[in-house]
Amino acid sequence: MFALLALPVLFAVPVWVVAVVCRLVSVALPGRRPDWRVRLLRWGTGMLAAASVGLLVLALGNAEMSDHESRSGTDSSPAPACRDAAPDLVARLVGHRMSYLPPAFDCVLDDGTTYPSSPGYAWLNRLAAASAVASALLAVGARYAGEQPEPGRRSTARGTAAN
């Protein structure tokens, strides 16, 4: 299922990049709304959350495709994703292991040890985690910035000091 979802995500990536660039350009241009900082933080939160989900779907789709290749066809054993390793490791392959969280496709050797089929899973997982953390931090920042008065404006909450 994730392998089928990975294709639309690949097409959505350029749209995401264009949206980010356009938003950053609009912030640099004059004529912004007075509450642009809070709106930008909220928008950034959503975009980073979308990036995190997209990276996770790409990693899951890649893992499922590798798993599917290793289970079907006449040239499926050892797993095609595991064949790029050193020849001595390929000779010792006995199987593979796929995991959903974190997305990975590992090759199992005869002594029970594993090695990753691709270094791409590590950086996709790190990028997804980093964008999720950044999204959470921006959400906290947006909440904090939303409570602060805008520069140049007076706060509507006044003390109840006696005159």
XYZ file of C-alpha atoms in Angstrom:
163
model
C 0.000 0.000 0.000
C 2.780 2.469 0.907
C 4.513 1.659 -2.358
C 1.447 2.977 -4.171
C 1.323 6.079 -1.973
C 5.001 6.839 -2.582
C 4.355 7.734 -6.225
C 1.940 10.617 -5.476
C 4.347 11.823 -2.806
C 7.110 11.973 -5.406
C 4.899 14.191 -7.560
C 3.944 16.334 -4.549
C 7.558 17.129 -3.641
C 8.069 19.735 -6.406
C 4.753 21.372 -5.500
C 5.874 21.485 -1.861
C 9.202 23.089 -2.824
C 7.484 25.712 -5.006
C 5.051 26.521 -2.192
C 7.898 26.995 0.296
C 9.859 29.225 -2.081
C 6.787 31.333 -2.912
C 5.962 31.756 0.768
C 9.506 32.835 1.597
C 9.486 35.335 -1.274
C 6.128 36.712 -0.109
C 7.582 37.307 3.353
C 10.457 39.309 1.862
C 8.167 41.554 -0.193
C 6.544 44.687 1.265
C 2.842 44.850 2.063
C 2.644 41.974 4.544
C -0.212 41.499 6.948
C 0.404 42.693 10.506
C 0.202 39.154 11.889
C 2.586 37.645 9.314
C 4.985 36.204 11.901
C 2.403 34.030 13.610
C 0.856 32.997 10.301
C 4.294 32.085 8.931
C 5.062 29.970 11.992
C 1.738 28.145 11.707
C 2.221 27.615 7.980
C 5.768 26.357 8.575
C 4.441 23.931 11.167
C 2.053 22.450 8.641
C 4.635 22.281 5.874
C 7.193 20.556 8.101
C 4.554 18.096 9.288
C 3.683 17.384 5.651
C 7.372 16.895 4.865
C 7.723 14.466 7.752
C 4.742 12.411 6.599
C 5.966 12.484 2.995
C 9.455 11.287 3.952
C 7.970 8.526 6.070
C 5.727 7.398 3.191
C 8.716 7.403 0.803
C 10.755 5.253 3.192
C 7.843 2.865 3.773
C 7.171 2.617 0.046
C 10.815 1.831 -0.649
C 10.872 -0.847 2.051
C 7.681 -2.434 0.731
C 9.009 -2.442 -2.832
C 12.203 -4.163 -1.674
C 10.151 -6.696 0.264
C 7.910 -7.343 -2.744
C 10.926 -7.833 -5.041
C 12.378 -10.374 -2.649
C 9.167 -12.424 -2.479
C 8.176 -12.696 -6.118
C 9.813 -13.756 -9.322
C 12.489 -16.224 -10.312
C 15.369 -13.925 -9.394
C 14.118 -13.088 -5.917
C 16.596 -14.926 -3.696
C 18.756 -13.475 -2.308
C 16.812 -10.255 -2.079
C 17.747 -7.908 -4.936
C 18.207 -5.040 -2.466
C 20.847 -7.087 -0.612
C 22.956 -7.992 -3.638
C 24.867 -4.710 -3.763
C 26.974 -5.643 -0.735
C 30.419 -7.203 -0.771
C 30.540 -10.685 -2.389
C 31.505 -12.376 0.903
C 28.364 -10.932 2.559
C 26.106 -11.919 -0.348
C 27.397 -15.499 -0.113
C 26.328 -15.605 3.566
C 22.785 -14.240 3.044
C 19.981 -16.361 4.437
C 17.071 -13.931 4.393
C 15.805 -10.439 4.924
C 13.756 -8.482 7.430
C 11.458 -5.537 6.800
C 10.236 -3.191 9.506
C 7.616 -0.467 9.397
C 8.816 1.626 12.328
C 11.437 2.757 11.620
C 11.135 1.916 7.930
C 13.976 -0.396 6.983
C 14.861 -3.411 4.890
C 17.689 -5.377 6.477
C 19.593 -8.337 5.078
C 20.063 -11.304 7.451
C 23.331 -13.260 7.424
C 23.842 -16.896 8.409
C 25.159 -15.947 11.875
C 22.000 -13.919 12.651
C 23.532 -10.478 12.177
C 21.984 -7.965 9.835
C 23.108 -5.109 7.659
C 20.986 -2.422 6.010
C 20.224 -2.981 2.354
C 20.520 0.735 1.635
C 21.919 3.732 3.506
C 18.924 5.697 2.207
C 16.689 4.425 5.003
C 18.911 5.991 7.644
C 18.847 9.465 6.154
C 15.134 9.295 5.281
C 14.356 8.296 8.867
C 16.592 11.057 10.257
C 15.063 13.682 7.987
C 11.534 12.579 8.917
C 12.352 12.733 12.626
C 14.103 16.097 12.298
C 11.202 17.636 10.397
C 8.728 16.281 12.962
C 10.743 17.796 15.818
C 11.103 21.095 13.934
C 7.355 21.103 13.295
C 6.671 20.643 17.002
C 9.088 23.436 17.890
C 7.458 25.769 15.373
C 4.037 24.900 16.815
C 5.266 25.885 20.275
C 6.798 29.050 18.831
C 3.559 29.928 17.037
C 1.598 29.457 20.220
C 4.023 31.656 22.147
C 4.140 34.297 19.392
C 0.341 34.319 19.208
C 0.150 35.330 22.860
C 2.598 38.228 22.427
C 1.342 41.608 21.253
C 2.396 42.690 17.765
C 5.268 45.173 17.613
C 3.934 48.726 17.548
C 0.580 47.700 19.026
C -0.594 48.120 22.544
C -1.790 45.177 24.498
C -5.528 45.157 25.174
C -5.070 43.608 28.592
C -4.434 46.371 31.120
C -3.775 46.166 34.784
C -6.446 47.111 37.279
C -4.388 49.732 39.039
C -6.380 52.449 40.760
C -6.202 55.887 39.180
